[in-house]
Tab-separated table of C-alpha atoms in Angstrom:
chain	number	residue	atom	x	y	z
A	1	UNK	CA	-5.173	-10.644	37.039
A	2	UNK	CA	-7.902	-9.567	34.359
A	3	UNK	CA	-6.625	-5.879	34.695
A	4	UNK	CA	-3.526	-7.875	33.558
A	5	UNK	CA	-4.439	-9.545	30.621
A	6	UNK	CA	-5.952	-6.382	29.510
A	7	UNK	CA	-2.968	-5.033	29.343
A	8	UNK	CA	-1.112	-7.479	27.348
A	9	UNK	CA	-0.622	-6.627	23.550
A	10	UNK	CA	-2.505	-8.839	21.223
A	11	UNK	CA	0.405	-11.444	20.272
A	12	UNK	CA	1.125	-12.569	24.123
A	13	UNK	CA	-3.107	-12.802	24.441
A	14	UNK	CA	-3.172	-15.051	21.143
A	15	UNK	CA	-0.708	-16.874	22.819
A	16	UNK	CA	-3.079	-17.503	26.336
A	17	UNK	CA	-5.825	-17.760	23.668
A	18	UNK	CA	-4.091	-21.169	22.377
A	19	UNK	CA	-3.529	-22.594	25.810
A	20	UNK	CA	-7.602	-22.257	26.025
A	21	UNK	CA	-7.294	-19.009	28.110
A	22	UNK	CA	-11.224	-17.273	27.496
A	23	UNK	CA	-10.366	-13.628	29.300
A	24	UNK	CA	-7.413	-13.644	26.577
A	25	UNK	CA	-10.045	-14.575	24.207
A	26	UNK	CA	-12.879	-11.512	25.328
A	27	UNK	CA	-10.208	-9.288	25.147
A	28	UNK	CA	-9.078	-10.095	22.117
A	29	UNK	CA	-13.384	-9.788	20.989
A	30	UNK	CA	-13.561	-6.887	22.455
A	31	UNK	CA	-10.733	-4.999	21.453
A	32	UNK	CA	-11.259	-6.009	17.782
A	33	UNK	CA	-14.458	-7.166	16.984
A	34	UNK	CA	-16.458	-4.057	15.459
A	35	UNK	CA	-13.711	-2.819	13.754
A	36	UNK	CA	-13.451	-6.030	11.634
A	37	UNK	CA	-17.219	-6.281	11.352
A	38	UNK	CA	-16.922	-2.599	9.615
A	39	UNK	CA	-13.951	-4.192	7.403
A	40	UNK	CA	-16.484	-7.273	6.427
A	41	UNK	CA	-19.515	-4.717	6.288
A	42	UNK	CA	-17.814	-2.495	3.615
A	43	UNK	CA	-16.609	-5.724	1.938
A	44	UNK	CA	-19.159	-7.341	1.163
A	45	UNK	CA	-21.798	-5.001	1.552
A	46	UNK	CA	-24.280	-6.416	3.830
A	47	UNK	CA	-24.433	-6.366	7.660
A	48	UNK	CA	-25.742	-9.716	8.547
A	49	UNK	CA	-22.939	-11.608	6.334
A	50	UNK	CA	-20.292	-9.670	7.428
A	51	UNK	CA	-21.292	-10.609	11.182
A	52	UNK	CA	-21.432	-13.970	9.896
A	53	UNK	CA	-17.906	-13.796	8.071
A	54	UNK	CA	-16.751	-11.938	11.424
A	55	UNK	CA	-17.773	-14.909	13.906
A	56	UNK	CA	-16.103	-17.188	11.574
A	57	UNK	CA	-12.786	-15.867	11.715
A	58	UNK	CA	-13.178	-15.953	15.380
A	59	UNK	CA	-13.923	-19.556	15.758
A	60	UNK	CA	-10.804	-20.089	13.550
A	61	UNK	CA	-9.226	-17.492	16.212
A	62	UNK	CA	-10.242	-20.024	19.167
A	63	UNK	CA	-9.999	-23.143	17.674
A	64	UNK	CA	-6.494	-22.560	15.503
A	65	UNK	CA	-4.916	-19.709	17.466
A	66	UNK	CA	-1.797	-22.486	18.253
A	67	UNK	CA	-1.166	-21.499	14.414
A	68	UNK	CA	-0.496	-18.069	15.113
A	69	UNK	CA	3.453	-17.358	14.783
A	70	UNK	CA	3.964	-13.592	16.325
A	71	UNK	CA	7.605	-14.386	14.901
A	72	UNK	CA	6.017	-14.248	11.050
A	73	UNK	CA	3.464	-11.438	11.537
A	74	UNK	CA	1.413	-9.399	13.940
A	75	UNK	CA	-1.943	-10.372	15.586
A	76	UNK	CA	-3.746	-7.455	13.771
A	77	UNK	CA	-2.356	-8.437	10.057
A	78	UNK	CA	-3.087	-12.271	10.391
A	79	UNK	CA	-6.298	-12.032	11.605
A	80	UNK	CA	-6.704	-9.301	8.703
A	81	UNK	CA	-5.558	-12.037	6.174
A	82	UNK	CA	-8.244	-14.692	7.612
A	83	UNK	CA	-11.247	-12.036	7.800
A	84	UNK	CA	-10.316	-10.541	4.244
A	85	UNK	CA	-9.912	-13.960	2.610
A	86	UNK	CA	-13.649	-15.256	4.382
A	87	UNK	CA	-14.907	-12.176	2.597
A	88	UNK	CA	-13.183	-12.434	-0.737
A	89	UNK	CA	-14.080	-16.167	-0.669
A	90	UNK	CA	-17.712	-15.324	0.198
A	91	UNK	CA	-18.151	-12.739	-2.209
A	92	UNK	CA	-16.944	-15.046	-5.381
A	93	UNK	CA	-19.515	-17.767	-4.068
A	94	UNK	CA	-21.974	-15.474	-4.074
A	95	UNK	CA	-21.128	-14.204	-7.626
A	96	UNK	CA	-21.366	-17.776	-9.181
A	97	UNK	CA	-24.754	-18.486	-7.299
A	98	UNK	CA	-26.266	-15.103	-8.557
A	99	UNK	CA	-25.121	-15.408	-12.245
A	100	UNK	CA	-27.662	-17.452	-13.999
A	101	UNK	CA	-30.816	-15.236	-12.808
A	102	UNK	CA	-28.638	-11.731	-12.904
A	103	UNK	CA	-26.590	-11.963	-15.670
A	104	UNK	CA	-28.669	-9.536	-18.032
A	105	UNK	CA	-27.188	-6.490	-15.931
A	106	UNK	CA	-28.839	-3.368	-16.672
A	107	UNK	CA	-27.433	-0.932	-18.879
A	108	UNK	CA	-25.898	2.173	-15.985
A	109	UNK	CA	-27.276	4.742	-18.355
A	110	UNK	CA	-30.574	3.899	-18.911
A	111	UNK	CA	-30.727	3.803	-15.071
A	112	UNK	CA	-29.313	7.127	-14.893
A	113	UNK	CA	-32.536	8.586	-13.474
A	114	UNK	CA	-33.423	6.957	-11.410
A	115	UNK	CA	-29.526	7.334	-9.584
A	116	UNK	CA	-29.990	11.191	-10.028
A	117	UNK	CA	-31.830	11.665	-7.057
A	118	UNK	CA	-31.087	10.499	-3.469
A	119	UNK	CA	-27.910	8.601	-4.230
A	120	UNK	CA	-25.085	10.397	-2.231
A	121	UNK	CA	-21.235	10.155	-2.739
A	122	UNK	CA	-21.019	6.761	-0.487
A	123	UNK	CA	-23.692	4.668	-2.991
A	124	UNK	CA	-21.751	6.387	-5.310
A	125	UNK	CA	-18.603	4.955	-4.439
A	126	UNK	CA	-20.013	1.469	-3.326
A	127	UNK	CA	-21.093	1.644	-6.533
A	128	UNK	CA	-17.910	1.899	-8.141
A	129	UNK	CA	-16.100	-0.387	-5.822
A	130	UNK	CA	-18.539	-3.322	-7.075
A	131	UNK	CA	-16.820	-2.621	-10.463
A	132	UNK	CA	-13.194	-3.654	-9.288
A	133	UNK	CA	-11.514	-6.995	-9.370
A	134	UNK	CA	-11.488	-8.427	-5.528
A	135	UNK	CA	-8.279	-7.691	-5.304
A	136	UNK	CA	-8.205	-4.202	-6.566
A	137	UNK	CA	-11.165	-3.694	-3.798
A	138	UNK	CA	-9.237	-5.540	-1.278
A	139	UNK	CA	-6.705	-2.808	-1.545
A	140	UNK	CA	-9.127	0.067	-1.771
A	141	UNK	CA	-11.175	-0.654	1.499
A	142	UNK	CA	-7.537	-1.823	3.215
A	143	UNK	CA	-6.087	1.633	2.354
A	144	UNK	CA	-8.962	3.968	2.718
A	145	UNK	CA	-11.770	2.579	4.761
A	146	UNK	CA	-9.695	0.772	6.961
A	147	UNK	CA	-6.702	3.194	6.411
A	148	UNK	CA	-3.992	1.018	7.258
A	149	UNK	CA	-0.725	2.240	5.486
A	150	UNK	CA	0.757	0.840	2.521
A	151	UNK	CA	3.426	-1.472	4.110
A	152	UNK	CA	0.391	-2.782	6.170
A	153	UNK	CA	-2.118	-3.385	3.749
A	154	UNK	CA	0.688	-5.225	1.336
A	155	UNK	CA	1.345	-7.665	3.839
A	156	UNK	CA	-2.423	-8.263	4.770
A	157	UNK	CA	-2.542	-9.019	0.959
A	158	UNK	CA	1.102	-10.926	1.091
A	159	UNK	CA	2.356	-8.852	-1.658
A	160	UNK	CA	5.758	-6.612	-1.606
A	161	UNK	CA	5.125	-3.299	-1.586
A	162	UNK	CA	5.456	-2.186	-4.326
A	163	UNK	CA	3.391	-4.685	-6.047
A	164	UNK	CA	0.600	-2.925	-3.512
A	165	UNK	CA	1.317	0.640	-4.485
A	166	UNK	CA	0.567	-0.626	-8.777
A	167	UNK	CA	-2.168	-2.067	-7.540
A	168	UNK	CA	-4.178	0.883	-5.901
A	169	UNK	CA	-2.930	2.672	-8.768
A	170	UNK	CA	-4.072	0.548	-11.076
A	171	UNK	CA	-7.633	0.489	-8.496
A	172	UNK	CA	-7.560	4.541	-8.492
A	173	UNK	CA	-7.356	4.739	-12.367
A	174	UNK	CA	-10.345	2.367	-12.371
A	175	UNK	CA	-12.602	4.081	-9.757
A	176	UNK	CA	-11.937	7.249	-11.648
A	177	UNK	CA	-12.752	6.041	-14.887
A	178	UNK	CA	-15.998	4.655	-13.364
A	179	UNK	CA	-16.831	8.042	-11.288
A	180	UNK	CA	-16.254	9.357	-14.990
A	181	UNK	CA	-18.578	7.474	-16.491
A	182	UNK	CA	-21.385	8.036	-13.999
A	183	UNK	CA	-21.275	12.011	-14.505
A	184	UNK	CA	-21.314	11.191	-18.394
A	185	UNK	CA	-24.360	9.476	-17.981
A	186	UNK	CA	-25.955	11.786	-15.759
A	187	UNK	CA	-25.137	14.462	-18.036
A	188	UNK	CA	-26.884	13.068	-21.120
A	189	UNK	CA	-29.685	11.760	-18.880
A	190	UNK	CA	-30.194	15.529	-18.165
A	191	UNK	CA	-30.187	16.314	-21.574
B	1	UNK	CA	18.070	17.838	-16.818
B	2	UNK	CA	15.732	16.030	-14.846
B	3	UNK	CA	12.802	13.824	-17.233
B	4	UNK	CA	9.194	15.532	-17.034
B	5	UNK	CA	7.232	13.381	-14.875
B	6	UNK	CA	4.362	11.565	-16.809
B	7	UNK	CA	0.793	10.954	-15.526
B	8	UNK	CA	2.106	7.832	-14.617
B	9	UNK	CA	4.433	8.407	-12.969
B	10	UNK	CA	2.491	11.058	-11.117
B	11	UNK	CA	-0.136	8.592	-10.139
B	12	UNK	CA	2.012	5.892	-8.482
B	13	UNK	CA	3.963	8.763	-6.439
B	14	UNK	CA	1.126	9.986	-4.977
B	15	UNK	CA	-0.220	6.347	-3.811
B	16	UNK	CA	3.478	6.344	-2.347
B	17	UNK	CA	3.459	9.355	-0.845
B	18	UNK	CA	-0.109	10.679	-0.703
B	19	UNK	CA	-1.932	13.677	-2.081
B	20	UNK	CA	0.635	16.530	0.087
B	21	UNK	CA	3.363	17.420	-2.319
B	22	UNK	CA	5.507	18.783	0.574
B	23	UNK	CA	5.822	14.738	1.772
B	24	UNK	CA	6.971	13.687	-1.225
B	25	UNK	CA	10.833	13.526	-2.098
B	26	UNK	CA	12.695	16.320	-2.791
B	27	UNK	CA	13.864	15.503	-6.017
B	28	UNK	CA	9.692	14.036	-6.977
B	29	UNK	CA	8.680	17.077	-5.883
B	30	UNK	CA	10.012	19.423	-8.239
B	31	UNK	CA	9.243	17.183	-11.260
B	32	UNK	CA	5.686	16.702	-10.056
B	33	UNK	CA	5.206	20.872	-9.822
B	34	UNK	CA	6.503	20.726	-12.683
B	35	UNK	CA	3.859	18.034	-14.086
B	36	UNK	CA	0.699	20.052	-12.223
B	37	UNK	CA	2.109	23.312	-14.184
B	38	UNK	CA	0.983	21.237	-17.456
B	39	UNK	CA	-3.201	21.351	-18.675
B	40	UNK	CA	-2.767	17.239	-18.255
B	41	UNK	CA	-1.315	17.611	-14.790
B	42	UNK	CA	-3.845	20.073	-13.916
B	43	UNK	CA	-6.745	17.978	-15.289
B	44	UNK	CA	-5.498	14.759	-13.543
B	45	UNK	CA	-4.761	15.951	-10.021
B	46	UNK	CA	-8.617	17.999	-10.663
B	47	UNK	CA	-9.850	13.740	-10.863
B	48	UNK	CA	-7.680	13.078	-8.286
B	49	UNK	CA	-8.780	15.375	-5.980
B	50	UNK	CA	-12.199	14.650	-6.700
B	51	UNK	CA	-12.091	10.811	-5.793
B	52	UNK	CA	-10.162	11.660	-2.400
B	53	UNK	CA	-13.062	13.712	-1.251
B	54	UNK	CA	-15.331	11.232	-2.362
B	55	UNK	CA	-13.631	8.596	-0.483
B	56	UNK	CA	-13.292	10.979	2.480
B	57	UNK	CA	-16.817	11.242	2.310
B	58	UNK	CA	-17.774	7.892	2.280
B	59	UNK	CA	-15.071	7.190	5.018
B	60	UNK	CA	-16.854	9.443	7.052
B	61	UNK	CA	-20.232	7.898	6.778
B	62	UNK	CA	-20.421	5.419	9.582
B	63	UNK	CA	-21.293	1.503	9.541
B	64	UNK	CA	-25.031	1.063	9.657
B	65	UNK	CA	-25.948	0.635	13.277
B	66	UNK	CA	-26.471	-2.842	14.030
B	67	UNK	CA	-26.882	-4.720	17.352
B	68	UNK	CA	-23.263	-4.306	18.685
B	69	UNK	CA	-24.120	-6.151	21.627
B	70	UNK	CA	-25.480	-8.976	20.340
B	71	UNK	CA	-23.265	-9.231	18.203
B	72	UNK	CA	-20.421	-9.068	20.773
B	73	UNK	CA	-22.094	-11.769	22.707
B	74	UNK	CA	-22.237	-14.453	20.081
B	75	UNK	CA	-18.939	-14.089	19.326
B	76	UNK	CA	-17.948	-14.358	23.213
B	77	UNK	CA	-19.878	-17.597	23.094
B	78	UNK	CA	-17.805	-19.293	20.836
B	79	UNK	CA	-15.385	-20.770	23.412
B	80	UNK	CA	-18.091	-22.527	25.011
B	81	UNK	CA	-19.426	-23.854	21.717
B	82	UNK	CA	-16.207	-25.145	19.983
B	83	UNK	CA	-13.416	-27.504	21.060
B	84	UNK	CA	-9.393	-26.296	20.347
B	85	UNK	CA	-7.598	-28.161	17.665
B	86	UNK	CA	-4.173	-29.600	19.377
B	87	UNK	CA	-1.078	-27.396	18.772
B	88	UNK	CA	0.242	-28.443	15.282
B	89	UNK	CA	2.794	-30.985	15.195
B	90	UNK	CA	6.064	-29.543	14.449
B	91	UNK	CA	9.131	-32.211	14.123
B	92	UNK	CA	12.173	-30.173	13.665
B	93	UNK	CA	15.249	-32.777	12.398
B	94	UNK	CA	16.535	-32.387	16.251
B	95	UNK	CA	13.176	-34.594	17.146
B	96	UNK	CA	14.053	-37.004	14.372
B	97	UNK	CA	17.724	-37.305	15.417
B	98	UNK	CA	16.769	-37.416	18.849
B	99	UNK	CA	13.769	-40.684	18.044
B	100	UNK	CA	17.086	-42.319	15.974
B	101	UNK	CA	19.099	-41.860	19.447
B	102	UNK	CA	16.185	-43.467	21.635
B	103	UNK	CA	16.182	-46.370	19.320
B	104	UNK	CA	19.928	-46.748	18.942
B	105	UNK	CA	20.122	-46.975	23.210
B	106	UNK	CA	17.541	-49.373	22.859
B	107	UNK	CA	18.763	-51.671	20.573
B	108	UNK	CA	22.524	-52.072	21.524
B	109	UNK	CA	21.250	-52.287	25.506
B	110	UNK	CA	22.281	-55.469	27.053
B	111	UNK	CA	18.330	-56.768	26.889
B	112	UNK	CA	18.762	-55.728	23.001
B	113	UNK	CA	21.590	-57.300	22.732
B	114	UNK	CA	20.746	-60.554	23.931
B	115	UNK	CA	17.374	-60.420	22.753
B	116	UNK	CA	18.625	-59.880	18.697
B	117	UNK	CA	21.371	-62.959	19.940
B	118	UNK	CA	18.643	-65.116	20.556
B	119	UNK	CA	16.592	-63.960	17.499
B	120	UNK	CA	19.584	-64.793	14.894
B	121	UNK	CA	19.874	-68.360	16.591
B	122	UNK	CA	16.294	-69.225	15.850
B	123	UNK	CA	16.469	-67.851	12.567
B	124	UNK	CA	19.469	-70.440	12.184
B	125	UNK	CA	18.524	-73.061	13.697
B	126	UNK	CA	14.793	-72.765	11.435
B	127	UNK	CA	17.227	-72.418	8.512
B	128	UNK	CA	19.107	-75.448	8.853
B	129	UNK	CA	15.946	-77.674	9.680
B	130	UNK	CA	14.112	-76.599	6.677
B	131	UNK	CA	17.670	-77.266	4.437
B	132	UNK	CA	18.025	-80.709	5.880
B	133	UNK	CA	14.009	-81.360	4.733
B	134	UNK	CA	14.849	-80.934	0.996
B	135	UNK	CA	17.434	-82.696	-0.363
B	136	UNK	CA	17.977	-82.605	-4.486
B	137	UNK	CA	16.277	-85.479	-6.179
B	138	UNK	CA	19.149	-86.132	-8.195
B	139	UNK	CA	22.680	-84.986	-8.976
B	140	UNK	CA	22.026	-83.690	-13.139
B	141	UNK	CA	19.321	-81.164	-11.649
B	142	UNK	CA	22.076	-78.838	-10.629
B	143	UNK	CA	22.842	-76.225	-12.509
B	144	UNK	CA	26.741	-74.701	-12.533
B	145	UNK	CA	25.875	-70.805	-13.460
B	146	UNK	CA	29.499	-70.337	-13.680
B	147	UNK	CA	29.935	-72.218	-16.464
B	148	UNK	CA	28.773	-69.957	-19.223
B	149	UNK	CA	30.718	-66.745	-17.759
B	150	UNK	CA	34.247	-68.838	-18.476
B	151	UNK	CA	32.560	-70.300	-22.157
B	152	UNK	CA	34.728	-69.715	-24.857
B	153	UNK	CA	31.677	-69.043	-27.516
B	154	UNK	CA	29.731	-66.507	-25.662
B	155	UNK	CA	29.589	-62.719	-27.653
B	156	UNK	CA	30.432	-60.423	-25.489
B	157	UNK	CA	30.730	-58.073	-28.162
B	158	UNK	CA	28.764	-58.391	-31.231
B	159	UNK	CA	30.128	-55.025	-32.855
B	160	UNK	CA	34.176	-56.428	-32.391
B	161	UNK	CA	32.881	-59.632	-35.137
């Protein structure tokens, strides 16, 4: 029987989830669970929240899985939806708390030296990533870190496709700009 | 005559498509060789290029190692630790067309039948005690409503005078 249920796709075990079912459940953890704690991590940039963010879209998985309509979307791209949003909402908490004390952000240039050294490409493109809106990050991590395809990542996000596609382009042109920026500086910081 | 493809244009084909001309369209990908044959098409698929090796890069670089089994475990505990919410309640208009039914049997069943019977008797009988109790203290008090609707001074219409 649990040779079974590990065979079932991830709709029919959300459906044993909601009838209280906890192999259906374990599966479900174990199938999943570090890849969306890589999707929080790279959200919102630190481990311990993102295992936090994780375990609460789990608890909504156990306690609310009778919401779950396979007919409207697939396991993977609701519980996408629920562990982006956490993160999102998390994140714009977090910016409101933190404003008062670091609102006099340093000037990127005048830091320039001390980013010369050890900082590698992926602090370089954290870096830039902190400098999109949420929801031109949302997109970037969907589509490249998480590398779900267009089509996917749109309806994670609830937006028609091509509304996506501007969006990453509109995400690209900023990350560029950014990346841009950051050579200027370390240019002129070399003299 | 095809348009020259702008930088644009360029841009949101290649989120579309990707960064491999030869998956692109037919028709897109002779404009956009065209476009890359231009300095501003060479410059912008140089920055392109750049920030998908970048990304690549930091792709590749793995999730800081953290206790997956810990991790793993506290997230298996949850069942024990947190009660389901009941399925949501979902009335379609067959539910509320059956409830109308259940009450319809009910009420015109020979026990509803006899019971409303007996209810509209004590309602008249109640009604025809408490008219009895109050008889008008005298004849002038009553007022004839009808009168005024069949007066010959009332204006109807103001506007006609």
């Amino acid at each position: 029987m649990r040779q079974k249920i590990k065979e079932l796709d991830d709709e029919a075990l959300v459906g044993l989830v909601a009838a209280a079912d906890r192999g259906a459940y374990a599966v479900l953890v174990q199938r999943h669970a570090l890849r969306y704690r890589a999707l929080a991590f790279r959200m919102v940039g630190d481990m311990a929240l993102a295992e936090d963010l994780v375990q609460d879209a789990f608890v909504k998985l156990w306690t609310q899985a009778s919401r779950f309509d396979a007919a409207k979307a697939k396991f993977t791209t609701w519980f996408h939806r629920i562990v982006v949003n956490r993160c999102v909402d998390e994140k714009r908490k977090r910016t409101v708390d933190q404003l008062p004390e670091g609102f006099d952000q340093a000037d990127e240039a005048e830091n320039a030296e001390q980013t010369l050294g050890a900082e590698d490409d992926a602090e370089t493109i954290k870096r830039a990533l902190e400098g999109l809106s949420d929801r031109q990050r949302t997109a970037v991590v969907l589509s490249y870190f998480d590398e779900l395809s267009n089509a996917e990542a749109a309806n994670v996000m609830k937006l028609n496709l091509k509304a996506y596609e501007s969006l990453l382009v509109r995400a690209r042109g900023k990350l560029r700009e950014k990346l841009a920026g950051d050579r200027q500086s370390l240019f002129s910081a070399l003299g | 005559m095809t348009t020259p493809m702008t930088q644009e244009e360029f841009a949101h084909k290649r989120v579309s498509f990707g960064g491999d001309l030869a998956a692109w369209p037919d028709m897109d990908q002779t404009r956009a060789k065209a476009f890359l044959e231009t300095p501003e098409g060479v410059g912008f698929q140089d920055q392109e290029n750049q920030l998908d090796a970048l990304m690549q890069h930091a792709v590749s670089q793995s999730v800081p190692a953290h206790d997956a089994d810990a991790f793993l475990d506290g997230l298996l505990d949850i069942p024990a630790d947190y009660v389901q919410s009941s399925a949501p309640e979902n009335k379609s208009i067959l539910d509320f067309l059956r409830g109308i039914g259940g009450w319809a049997r009910a009420a015109f069943s020979p026990v509803g039948l006899v019971s409303q019977g007996v209810g509209y008797a004590l309602v008249l009988v109640a009604g025809v005690v408490v008219g009895l109790q109050q008889q008008p203290s005298s004849l002038a008090e009553t007022v004839d409503l009808s009168t005024s609707l069949f007066s010959s001074d009332i204006t109807l219409y103001p506007e006609d005078q």
